[in-house]
Amino acid sequence: MDIPQNVLNAVNEWLAPTFDKETQDEIKEMMTSSPKNLEESFYKNLEFGTGGMRGIMGVGTNRINKYTLGKNTQGISNYMHNVFPGKELKVAIAFDCRHNSQSLAKVVADVFSANGIKVYLFSDLRPTPELSFALKYLGCQAGIVLTASHNPPEYNGYKVYWEDGGQLVPPEDAAIINVIEALKYEEIKFEANEALIEYIDTDIDAAFVKSSIENASFNTPAAAKSDLNIVFTSLHGTSIKSVPDTLAQAGYTNVNLVAEQSEPNGDFPTVKSPNPEEPEALKMALELADKLNADIVIGTDPDCDRLGVAVRNNEGKMTLLNGNQTMILMTSFLLEQWQKAGKITGKQFVGSTIVSTPMMMELATAYGVECKVGLTGFKWIAKMIKDFPELEFIGGGEESFGFMVGDAVRDKDAVASTLLICEIAAQAKAKGSSVYKELLNLYVDYGFYKEFLVSITKKGIEGLAEINQMMVDMRTNPLKEINGERIVMMEDYKTSVATNLLTGEKENMSIPKSDVLIYYTEDGAKIAARPSGTEPKIKFYVSVNSMLESVADFDEVNALLDTKIKRILEDLKIN
């Protein structure tokens, strides 16, 4: 096959003496044996998405390797020296269980130290939320975690955090990207100043666990805690370092680990995907729960920022909750606890995202607090805390199984969230209820909102083009009707314009630009389309709702909403 000129130019640059012999040999091998792979590896630069930089490991500009991460780190180092003049510069670095995470973390530490920046490097794998906590705890200006969350084993990634403990957001992200793009690979300083690298571990762990317990404990009686039968799985990831200790120190004595999945392993050998959003990932935990008659199952993804939860339904069968349901349960519980403590004064808020359930708005209104809604990604919820220091942050979440309790960690945090859902479950069981019953009661009180997600994977150059074309088609030929209902509003976050499709009236939106389209129908259904910022996927989010007069009507109304979702997907031609 003919290799495009832009790819050849990039390849020739990587065959220069700046790059080591191992890298050059691998490139030469691809040139003869796999030109298609060569093109995929060099046709573009890896980009920062909603979760930082994430991609397949290997040589090339479109891959995760010591040079692409070294260039990022050199750029961040240059930027830090520029924006923090005269300060002692400090960064914290953590890494997960993935292949090469530890060695890549050391490369990143080397580059920072070579640039005269003090580095706090975790001595072993740690949960991503602990990095956010450590950054603030140690007074750092920035933090890096080497992780690819729940992506397949061939992936790794590089998430950048700033001095508030949240992920990189505007304007720093664009400014840093400009600095990185202006750099040449030969400018990377790889020679470490080992005197500036300090390894951290148990002291930070103890402070992190203590903070998690303080933020997510709500006077649950000791007897209720010991009566809750918990099954927990770390899915071969980092949460094994923190979650069992946190639960034990919080007083939960009946915690059963899925032993086969407790050992960190970047191959994730017992699951197809280590993603707690996918039911298959929790299969072993659910089997153990049935064997032990457990009340609740909790599983976390490899970097321990997302959690999947299963509870027993009214028939006693284990049922997986989706991210919206978990978020509603947690938010409602936090609001109730804050109200009981007399802490709601009208100067509090909860956070959500544009593709999450609208039920968050209903909850916030009922308790007299604001619900701020941002783009997908927890960096935007962290930014809310930073932008509104006069308001107290109670908690916030997104549909993709992430939640944040308070502001000690400025990212989704499965450690504190695991403890919080156990508090909810223990208190519910102690009063003769259950998590599932509490959820149905919320539907009766605030309306039954039901969501469904369809995720379509399109790999490679052609896949990216297909995804882009799907978004172009939906923009240029917007749907007028779906499931027999008129579409009344289209929000285009790429142009920041909301259009009333009945009147043609347009309104500017203040949320930052993003490649997201949302349709609203006349009866309150919401359909969003969004390409992933970190994976070769396009996601469609459907939300429908109805009044639920009583719990006894749940099955009937649930079936009606299922039918409505099915018809919407048929009209979108994506089911």
PDB file of N, CA and C in Angstrom, residues 293-380:
ATOM      1  N   ASN A 293     -25.529 -15.032  49.911  1.00  0.00           N
ATOM      2  CA  ASN A 293     -26.748 -14.265  50.180  1.00  0.00           C
ATOM      3  C   ASN A 293     -26.419 -12.816  50.574  1.00  0.00           C
ATOM      4  N   ALA A 294     -25.522 -12.217  49.810  1.00  0.00           N
ATOM      5  CA  ALA A 294     -25.092 -10.845  50.084  1.00  0.00           C
ATOM      6  C   ALA A 294     -26.196  -9.854  49.762  1.00  0.00           C
ATOM      7  N   ASP A 295     -26.114  -8.688  50.404  1.00  0.00           N
ATOM      8  CA  ASP A 295     -27.097  -7.617  50.173  1.00  0.00           C
ATOM      9  C   ASP A 295     -26.711  -6.735  48.998  1.00  0.00           C
ATOM     10  N   ILE A 296     -25.404  -6.580  48.773  1.00  0.00           N
ATOM     11  CA  ILE A 296     -24.941  -5.611  47.773  1.00  0.00           C
ATOM     12  C   ILE A 296     -23.641  -6.085  47.154  1.00  0.00           C
ATOM     13  N   VAL A 297     -23.484  -5.814  45.869  1.00  0.00           N
ATOM     14  CA  VAL A 297     -22.254  -6.086  45.134  1.00  0.00           C
ATOM     15  C   VAL A 297     -21.695  -4.759  44.638  1.00  0.00           C
ATOM     16  N   ILE A 298     -20.389  -4.560  44.813  1.00  0.00           N
ATOM     17  CA  ILE A 298     -19.737  -3.350  44.318  1.00  0.00           C
ATOM     18  C   ILE A 298     -18.477  -3.758  43.575  1.00  0.00           C
ATOM     19  N   GLY A 299     -18.293  -3.209  42.372  1.00  0.00           N
ATOM     20  CA  GLY A 299     -17.079  -3.444  41.603  1.00  0.00           C
ATOM     21  C   GLY A 299     -16.551  -2.131  41.074  1.00  0.00           C
ATOM     22  N   THR A 300     -15.232  -1.996  41.054  1.00  0.00           N
ATOM     23  CA  THR A 300     -14.621  -0.757  40.579  1.00  0.00           C
ATOM     24  C   THR A 300     -13.762  -1.024  39.350  1.00  0.00           C
ATOM     25  N   ASP A 301     -13.564   0.016  38.544  1.00  0.00           N
ATOM     26  CA  ASP A 301     -12.726  -0.142  37.358  1.00  0.00           C
ATOM     27  C   ASP A 301     -11.252  -0.082  37.753  1.00  0.00           C
ATOM     28  N   PRO A 302     -10.328  -0.354  36.806  1.00  0.00           N
ATOM     29  CA  PRO A 302      -8.919  -0.502  37.178  1.00  0.00           C
ATOM     30  C   PRO A 302      -8.293   0.681  37.901  1.00  0.00           C
ATOM     31  N   ASP A 303      -8.707   1.920  37.588  1.00  0.00           N
ATOM     32  CA  ASP A 303      -8.104   3.054  38.283  1.00  0.00           C
ATOM     33  C   ASP A 303      -8.960   3.549  39.444  1.00  0.00           C
ATOM     34  N   CYS A 304     -10.050   2.840  39.714  1.00  0.00           N
ATOM     35  CA  CYS A 304     -10.864   3.080  40.919  1.00  0.00           C
ATOM     36  C   CYS A 304     -11.498   4.460  40.950  1.00  0.00           C
ATOM     37  N   ASP A 305     -11.994   4.908  39.790  1.00  0.00           N
ATOM     38  CA  ASP A 305     -12.793   6.132  39.845  1.00  0.00           C
ATOM     39  C   ASP A 305     -14.268   5.873  39.536  1.00  0.00           C
ATOM     40  N   ARG A 306     -14.590   4.720  38.948  1.00  0.00           N
ATOM     41  CA  ARG A 306     -15.985   4.364  38.690  1.00  0.00           C
ATOM     42  C   ARG A 306     -16.373   3.152  39.524  1.00  0.00           C
ATOM     43  N   LEU A 307     -17.656   3.055  39.842  1.00  0.00           N
ATOM     44  CA  LEU A 307     -18.124   1.864  40.552  1.00  0.00           C
ATOM     45  C   LEU A 307     -19.432   1.377  39.951  1.00  0.00           C
ATOM     46  N   GLY A 308     -19.543   0.052  39.888  1.00  0.00           N
ATOM     47  CA  GLY A 308     -20.794  -0.585  39.514  1.00  0.00           C
ATOM     48  C   GLY A 308     -21.417  -1.186  40.757  1.00  0.00           C
ATOM     49  N   VAL A 309     -22.744  -1.093  40.853  1.00  0.00           N
ATOM     50  CA  VAL A 309     -23.457  -1.547  42.055  1.00  0.00           C
ATOM     51  C   VAL A 309     -24.605  -2.466  41.649  1.00  0.00           C
ATOM     52  N   ALA A 310     -24.746  -3.560  42.367  1.00  0.00           N
ATOM     53  CA  ALA A 310     -25.907  -4.443  42.204  1.00  0.00           C
ATOM     54  C   ALA A 310     -26.546  -4.654  43.577  1.00  0.00           C
ATOM     55  N   VAL A 311     -27.867  -4.648  43.620  1.00  0.00           N
ATOM     56  CA  VAL A 311     -28.608  -4.844  44.872  1.00  0.00           C
ATOM     57  C   VAL A 311     -29.756  -5.814  44.617  1.00  0.00           C
ATOM     58  N   ARG A 312     -30.355  -6.295  45.681  1.00  0.00           N
ATOM     59  CA  ARG A 312     -31.474  -7.223  45.524  1.00  0.00           C
ATOM     60  C   ARG A 312     -32.763  -6.453  45.266  1.00  0.00           C
ATOM     61  N   ASN A 313     -33.526  -6.911  44.240  1.00  0.00           N
ATOM     62  CA  ASN A 313     -34.808  -6.271  43.952  1.00  0.00           C
ATOM     63  C   ASN A 313     -35.880  -6.819  44.886  1.00  0.00           C
ATOM     64  N   ASN A 314     -37.122  -6.454  44.646  1.00  0.00           N
ATOM     65  CA  ASN A 314     -38.202  -6.857  45.556  1.00  0.00           C
ATOM     66  C   ASN A 314     -38.466  -8.352  45.548  1.00  0.00           C
ATOM     67  N   GLU A 315     -37.956  -9.053  44.521  1.00  0.00           N
ATOM     68  CA  GLU A 315     -38.096 -10.513  44.459  1.00  0.00           C
ATOM     69  C   GLU A 315     -36.856 -11.210  45.013  1.00  0.00           C
ATOM     70  N   GLY A 316     -35.898 -10.431  45.506  1.00  0.00           N
ATOM     71  CA  GLY A 316     -34.690 -11.014  46.086  1.00  0.00           C
ATOM     72  C   GLY A 316     -33.604 -11.337  45.086  1.00  0.00           C
ATOM     73  N   LYS A 317     -33.779 -10.921  43.826  1.00  0.00           N
ATOM     74  CA  LYS A 317     -32.789 -11.208  42.789  1.00  0.00           C
ATOM     75  C   LYS A 317     -31.820 -10.039  42.650  1.00  0.00           C
ATOM     76  N   MET A 318     -30.526 -10.353  42.494  1.00  0.00           N
ATOM     77  CA  MET A 318     -29.527  -9.311  42.305  1.00  0.00           C
ATOM     78  C   MET A 318     -29.790  -8.552  40.996  1.00  0.00           C
ATOM     79  N   THR A 319     -29.836  -7.233  41.098  1.00  0.00           N
ATOM     80  CA  THR A 319     -30.144  -6.375  39.957  1.00  0.00           C
ATOM     81  C   THR A 319     -29.082  -5.293  39.842  1.00  0.00           C
ATOM     82  N   LEU A 320     -28.524  -5.132  38.649  1.00  0.00           N
ATOM     83  CA  LEU A 320     -27.512  -4.103  38.424  1.00  0.00           C
ATOM     84  C   LEU A 320     -28.161  -2.732  38.303  1.00  0.00           C
ATOM     85  N   LEU A 321     -27.635  -1.770  39.026  1.00  0.00           N
ATOM     86  CA  LEU A 321     -28.080  -0.390  38.880  1.00  0.00           C
ATOM     87  C   LEU A 321     -27.251   0.279  37.786  1.00  0.00           C
ATOM     88  N   ASN A 322     -27.855   1.215  37.058  1.00  0.00           N
ATOM     89  CA  ASN A 322     -27.036   1.972  36.113  1.00  0.00           C
ATOM     90  C   ASN A 322     -26.457   3.207  36.809  1.00  0.00           C
ATOM     91  N   GLY A 323     -25.588   3.920  36.112  1.00  0.00           N
ATOM     92  CA  GLY A 323     -24.918   5.054  36.728  1.00  0.00           C
ATOM     93  C   GLY A 323     -25.860   6.163  37.154  1.00  0.00           C
ATOM     94  N   ASN A 324     -26.923   6.373  36.394  1.00  0.00           N
ATOM     95  CA  ASN A 324     -27.898   7.392  36.764  1.00  0.00           C
ATOM     96  C   ASN A 324     -28.617   7.021  38.055  1.00  0.00           C
ATOM     97  N   GLN A 325     -28.971   5.749  38.191  1.00  0.00           N
ATOM     98  CA  GLN A 325     -29.674   5.309  39.405  1.00  0.00           C
ATOM     99  C   GLN A 325     -28.786   5.438  40.636  1.00  0.00           C
ATOM    100  N   THR A 326     -27.522   5.024  40.508  1.00  0.00           N
ATOM    101  CA  THR A 326     -26.587   5.150  41.627  1.00  0.00           C
ATOM    102  C   THR A 326     -26.399   6.614  42.013  1.00  0.00           C
ATOM    103  N   MET A 327     -26.281   7.459  40.996  1.00  0.00           N
ATOM    104  CA  MET A 327     -26.102   8.892  41.237  1.00  0.00           C
ATOM    105  C   MET A 327     -27.305   9.491  41.953  1.00  0.00           C
ATOM    106  N   ILE A 328     -28.495   9.096  41.559  1.00  0.00           N
ATOM    107  CA  ILE A 328     -29.720   9.613  42.191  1.00  0.00           C
ATOM    108  C   ILE A 328     -29.793   9.166  43.650  1.00  0.00           C
ATOM    109  N   LEU A 329     -29.512   7.901  43.897  1.00  0.00           N
ATOM    110  CA  LEU A 329     -29.538   7.387  45.270  1.00  0.00           C
ATOM    111  C   LEU A 329     -28.544   8.129  46.164  1.00  0.00           C
ATOM    112  N   MET A 330     -27.329   8.307  45.665  1.00  0.00           N
ATOM    113  CA  MET A 330     -26.297   8.972  46.453  1.00  0.00           C
ATOM    114  C   MET A 330     -26.622  10.449  46.682  1.00  0.00           C
ATOM    115  N   THR A 331     -27.069  11.120  45.637  1.00  0.00           N
ATOM    116  CA  THR A 331     -27.382  12.547  45.763  1.00  0.00           C
ATOM    117  C   THR A 331     -28.544  12.766  46.723  1.00  0.00           C
ATOM    118  N   SER A 332     -29.575  11.953  46.594  1.00  0.00           N
ATOM    119  CA  SER A 332     -30.738  12.086  47.478  1.00  0.00           C
ATOM    120  C   SER A 332     -30.340  11.860  48.935  1.00  0.00           C
ATOM    121  N   PHE A 333     -29.522  10.843  49.165  1.00  0.00           N
ATOM    122  CA  PHE A 333     -29.073  10.528  50.528  1.00  0.00           C
ATOM    123  C   PHE A 333     -28.249  11.680  51.106  1.00  0.00           C
ATOM    124  N   LEU A 334     -27.326  12.218  50.312  1.00  0.00           N
ATOM    125  CA  LEU A 334     -26.505  13.341  50.780  1.00  0.00           C
ATOM    126  C   LEU A 334     -27.372  14.557  51.101  1.00  0.00           C
ATOM    127  N   LEU A 335     -28.316  14.856  50.221  1.00  0.00           N
ATOM    128  CA  LEU A 335     -29.196  16.000  50.458  1.00  0.00           C
ATOM    129  C   LEU A 335     -30.014  15.817  51.737  1.00  0.00           C
ATOM    130  N   GLU A 336     -30.507  14.609  51.938  1.00  0.00           N
ATOM    131  CA  GLU A 336     -31.284  14.311  53.146  1.00  0.00           C
ATOM    132  C   GLU A 336     -30.418  14.479  54.402  1.00  0.00           C
ATOM    133  N   GLN A 337     -29.175  13.988  54.334  1.00  0.00           N
ATOM    134  CA  GLN A 337     -28.282  14.092  55.489  1.00  0.00           C
ATOM    135  C   GLN A 337     -27.901  15.542  55.773  1.00  0.00           C
ATOM    136  N   TRP A 338     -27.647  16.292  54.728  1.00  0.00           N
ATOM    137  CA  TRP A 338     -27.321  17.714  54.910  1.00  0.00           C
ATOM    138  C   TRP A 338     -28.518  18.471  55.495  1.00  0.00           C
ATOM    139  N   GLN A 339     -29.711  18.107  55.029  1.00  0.00           N
ATOM    140  CA  GLN A 339     -30.907  18.769  55.549  1.00  0.00           C
ATOM    141  C   GLN A 339     -31.126  18.432  57.020  1.00  0.00           C
ATOM    142  N   LYS A 340     -30.957  17.164  57.367  1.00  0.00           N
ATOM    143  CA  LYS A 340     -31.099  16.749  58.767  1.00  0.00           C
ATOM    144  C   LYS A 340     -30.130  17.493  59.677  1.00  0.00           C
ATOM    145  N   ALA A 341     -28.930  17.756  59.165  1.00  0.00           N
ATOM    146  CA  ALA A 341     -27.896  18.432  59.954  1.00  0.00           C
ATOM    147  C   ALA A 341     -28.065  19.952  59.951  1.00  0.00           C
ATOM    148  N   GLY A 342     -29.101  20.427  59.255  1.00  0.00           N
ATOM    149  CA  GLY A 342     -29.342  21.870  59.201  1.00  0.00           C
ATOM    150  C   GLY A 342     -28.302  22.629  58.394  1.00  0.00           C
ATOM    151  N   LYS A 343     -27.671  21.941  57.436  1.00  0.00           N
ATOM    152  CA  LYS A 343     -26.569  22.560  56.688  1.00  0.00           C
ATOM    153  C   LYS A 343     -26.995  23.128  55.340  1.00  0.00           C
ATOM    154  N   ILE A 344     -28.261  22.966  54.963  1.00  0.00           N
ATOM    155  CA  ILE A 344     -28.714  23.527  53.683  1.00  0.00           C
ATOM    156  C   ILE A 344     -29.246  24.935  53.921  1.00  0.00           C
ATOM    157  N   THR A 345     -28.558  25.910  53.332  1.00  0.00           N
ATOM    158  CA  THR A 345     -28.902  27.326  53.540  1.00  0.00           C
ATOM    159  C   THR A 345     -29.242  28.033  52.244  1.00  0.00           C
ATOM    160  N   GLY A 346     -29.222  27.285  51.120  1.00  0.00           N
ATOM    161  CA  GLY A 346     -29.427  27.915  49.820  1.00  0.00           C
ATOM    162  C   GLY A 346     -28.120  28.282  49.144  1.00  0.00           C
ATOM    163  N   LYS A 347     -27.012  28.031  49.841  1.00  0.00           N
ATOM    164  CA  LYS A 347     -25.696  28.326  49.254  1.00  0.00           C
ATOM    165  C   LYS A 347     -24.915  27.033  48.989  1.00  0.00           C
ATOM    166  N   GLN A 348     -25.641  26.011  48.569  1.00  0.00           N
ATOM    167  CA  GLN A 348     -25.031  24.729  48.240  1.00  0.00           C
ATOM    168  C   GLN A 348     -25.398  24.351  46.806  1.00  0.00           C
ATOM    169  N   PHE A 349     -24.624  23.418  46.247  1.00  0.00           N
ATOM    170  CA  PHE A 349     -24.989  22.918  44.921  1.00  0.00           C
ATOM    171  C   PHE A 349     -24.553  21.470  44.755  1.00  0.00           C
ATOM    172  N   VAL A 350     -25.218  20.807  43.811  1.00  0.00           N
ATOM    173  CA  VAL A 350     -24.812  19.481  43.352  1.00  0.00           C
ATOM    174  C   VAL A 350     -24.429  19.617  41.888  1.00  0.00           C
ATOM    175  N   GLY A 351     -23.630  18.660  41.402  1.00  0.00           N
ATOM    176  CA  GLY A 351     -23.155  18.736  40.030  1.00  0.00           C
ATOM    177  C   GLY A 351     -23.600  17.554  39.193  1.00  0.00           C
ATOM    178  N   SER A 352     -23.803  17.823  37.897  1.00  0.00           N
ATOM    179  CA  SER A 352     -24.191  16.769  36.963  1.00  0.00           C
ATOM    180  C   SER A 352     -23.653  17.127  35.582  1.00  0.00           C
ATOM    181  N   THR A 353     -24.007  16.325  34.585  1.00  0.00           N
ATOM    182  CA  THR A 353     -23.530  16.573  33.225  1.00  0.00           C
ATOM    183  C   THR A 353     -24.690  16.576  32.233  1.00  0.00           C
ATOM    184  N   ILE A 354     -24.436  17.099  31.049  1.00  0.00           N
ATOM    185  CA  ILE A 354     -25.500  17.289  30.059  1.00  0.00           C
ATOM    186  C   ILE A 354     -26.085  15.985  29.546  1.00  0.00           C
ATOM    187  N   VAL A 355     -25.363  14.860  29.702  1.00  0.00           N
ATOM    188  CA  VAL A 355     -25.907  13.587  29.216  1.00  0.00           C
ATOM    189  C   VAL A 355     -26.431  12.710  30.357  1.00  0.00           C
ATOM    190  N   SER A 356     -26.452  13.253  31.567  1.00  0.00           N
ATOM    191  CA  SER A 356     -26.947  12.486  32.718  1.00  0.00           C
ATOM    192  C   SER A 356     -28.436  12.744  32.929  1.00  0.00           C
ATOM    193  N   THR A 357     -29.028  12.015  33.873  1.00  0.00           N
ATOM    194  CA  THR A 357     -30.476  12.076  34.078  1.00  0.00           C
ATOM    195  C   THR A 357     -30.962  13.457  34.516  1.00  0.00           C
ATOM    196  N   PRO A 358     -32.049  13.953  33.897  1.00  0.00           N
ATOM    197  CA  PRO A 358     -32.643  15.215  34.336  1.00  0.00           C
ATOM    198  C   PRO A 358     -33.240  15.137  35.749  1.00  0.00           C
ATOM    199  N   MET A 359     -33.342  13.927  36.295  1.00  0.00           N
ATOM    200  CA  MET A 359     -33.892  13.763  37.643  1.00  0.00           C
ATOM    201  C   MET A 359     -33.035  14.486  38.685  1.00  0.00           C
ATOM    202  N   MET A 360     -31.755  14.729  38.386  1.00  0.00           N
ATOM    203  CA  MET A 360     -30.901  15.474  39.306  1.00  0.00           C
ATOM    204  C   MET A 360     -31.469  16.870  39.572  1.00  0.00           C
ATOM    205  N   MET A 361     -32.039  17.471  38.547  1.00  0.00           N
ATOM    206  CA  MET A 361     -32.648  18.802  38.694  1.00  0.00           C
ATOM    207  C   MET A 361     -33.824  18.758  39.658  1.00  0.00           C
ATOM    208  N   GLU A 362     -34.629  17.698  39.542  1.00  0.00           N
ATOM    209  CA  GLU A 362     -35.801  17.560  40.407  1.00  0.00           C
ATOM    210  C   GLU A 362     -35.384  17.440  41.877  1.00  0.00           C
ATOM    211  N   LEU A 363     -34.364  16.644  42.124  1.00  0.00           N
ATOM    212  CA  LEU A 363     -33.873  16.478  43.494  1.00  0.00           C
ATOM    213  C   LEU A 363     -33.357  17.796  44.062  1.00  0.00           C
ATOM    214  N   ALA A 364     -32.534  18.481  43.288  1.00  0.00           N
ATOM    215  CA  ALA A 364     -31.936  19.725  43.766  1.00  0.00           C
ATOM    216  C   ALA A 364     -33.016  20.754  44.090  1.00  0.00           C
ATOM    217  N   THR A 365     -33.997  20.869  43.210  1.00  0.00           N
ATOM    218  CA  THR A 365     -35.081  21.833  43.426  1.00  0.00           C
ATOM    219  C   THR A 365     -35.853  21.521  44.705  1.00  0.00           C
ATOM    220  N   ALA A 366     -36.102  20.231  44.942  1.00  0.00           N
ATOM    221  CA  ALA A 366     -36.876  19.836  46.124  1.00  0.00           C
ATOM    222  C   ALA A 366     -36.165  20.207  47.421  1.00  0.00           C
ATOM    223  N   TYR A 367     -34.832  20.216  47.396  1.00  0.00           N
ATOM    224  CA  TYR A 367     -34.079  20.522  48.618  1.00  0.00           C
ATOM    225  C   TYR A 367     -33.574  21.964  48.666  1.00  0.00           C
ATOM    226  N   GLY A 368     -33.918  22.747  47.658  1.00  0.00           N
ATOM    227  CA  GLY A 368     -33.527  24.154  47.675  1.00  0.00           C
ATOM    228  C   GLY A 368     -32.060  24.394  47.420  1.00  0.00           C
ATOM    229  N   VAL A 369     -31.429  23.510  46.643  1.00  0.00           N
ATOM    230  CA  VAL A 369     -30.035  23.734  46.260  1.00  0.00           C
ATOM    231  C   VAL A 369     -29.968  23.822  44.736  1.00  0.00           C
ATOM    232  N   GLU A 370     -28.868  24.340  44.241  1.00  0.00           N
ATOM    233  CA  GLU A 370     -28.701  24.486  42.805  1.00  0.00           C
ATOM    234  C   GLU A 370     -28.121  23.199  42.218  1.00  0.00           C
ATOM    235  N   CYS A 371     -28.526  22.878  41.000  1.00  0.00           N
ATOM    236  CA  CYS A 371     -27.899  21.778  40.270  1.00  0.00           C
ATOM    237  C   CYS A 371     -27.166  22.393  39.086  1.00  0.00           C
ATOM    238  N   LYS A 372     -25.856  22.372  39.149  1.00  0.00           N
ATOM    239  CA  LYS A 372     -25.053  22.892  38.047  1.00  0.00           C
ATOM    240  C   LYS A 372     -24.772  21.752  37.068  1.00  0.00           C
ATOM    241  N   VAL A 373     -24.919  22.042  35.786  1.00  0.00           N
ATOM    242  CA  VAL A 373     -24.765  21.016  34.754  1.00  0.00           C
ATOM    243  C   VAL A 373     -23.633  21.416  33.821  1.00  0.00           C
ATOM    244  N   GLY A 374     -22.688  20.511  33.617  1.00  0.00           N
ATOM    245  CA  GLY A 374     -21.547  20.787  32.752  1.00  0.00           C
ATOM    246  C   GLY A 374     -21.388  19.731  31.686  1.00  0.00           C
ATOM    247  N   LEU A 375     -20.334  19.872  30.911  1.00  0.00           N
ATOM    248  CA  LEU A 375     -20.022  18.884  29.884  1.00  0.00           C
ATOM    249  C   LEU A 375     -19.645  17.551  30.521  1.00  0.00           C
ATOM    250  N   THR A 376     -19.608  16.507  29.697  1.00  0.00           N
ATOM    251  CA  THR A 376     -19.206  15.186  30.172  1.00  0.00           C
ATOM    252  C   THR A 376     -17.763  15.230  30.664  1.00  0.00           C
ATOM    253  N   GLY A 377     -17.510  14.559  31.762  1.00  0.00           N
ATOM    254  CA  GLY A 377     -16.169  14.531  32.335  1.00  0.00           C
ATOM    255  C   GLY A 377     -16.139  15.249  33.662  1.00  0.00           C
ATOM    256  N   PHE A 378     -15.519  14.617  34.641  1.00  0.00           N
ATOM    257  CA  PHE A 378     -15.543  15.165  35.994  1.00  0.00           C
ATOM    258  C   PHE A 378     -14.684  16.408  36.151  1.00  0.00           C
ATOM    259  N   LYS A 379     -13.840  16.687  35.152  1.00  0.00           N
ATOM    260  CA  LYS A 379     -13.057  17.920  35.252  1.00  0.00           C
ATOM    261  C   LYS A 379     -13.984  19.136  35.275  1.00  0.00           C
ATOM    262  N   TRP A 380     -15.154  18.989  34.657  1.00  0.00           N
ATOM    263  CA  TRP A 380     -16.081  20.131  34.622  1.00  0.00           C
ATOM    264  C   TRP A 380     -16.785  20.305  35.961  1.00  0.00           C
TER     265      TRP A 380
END
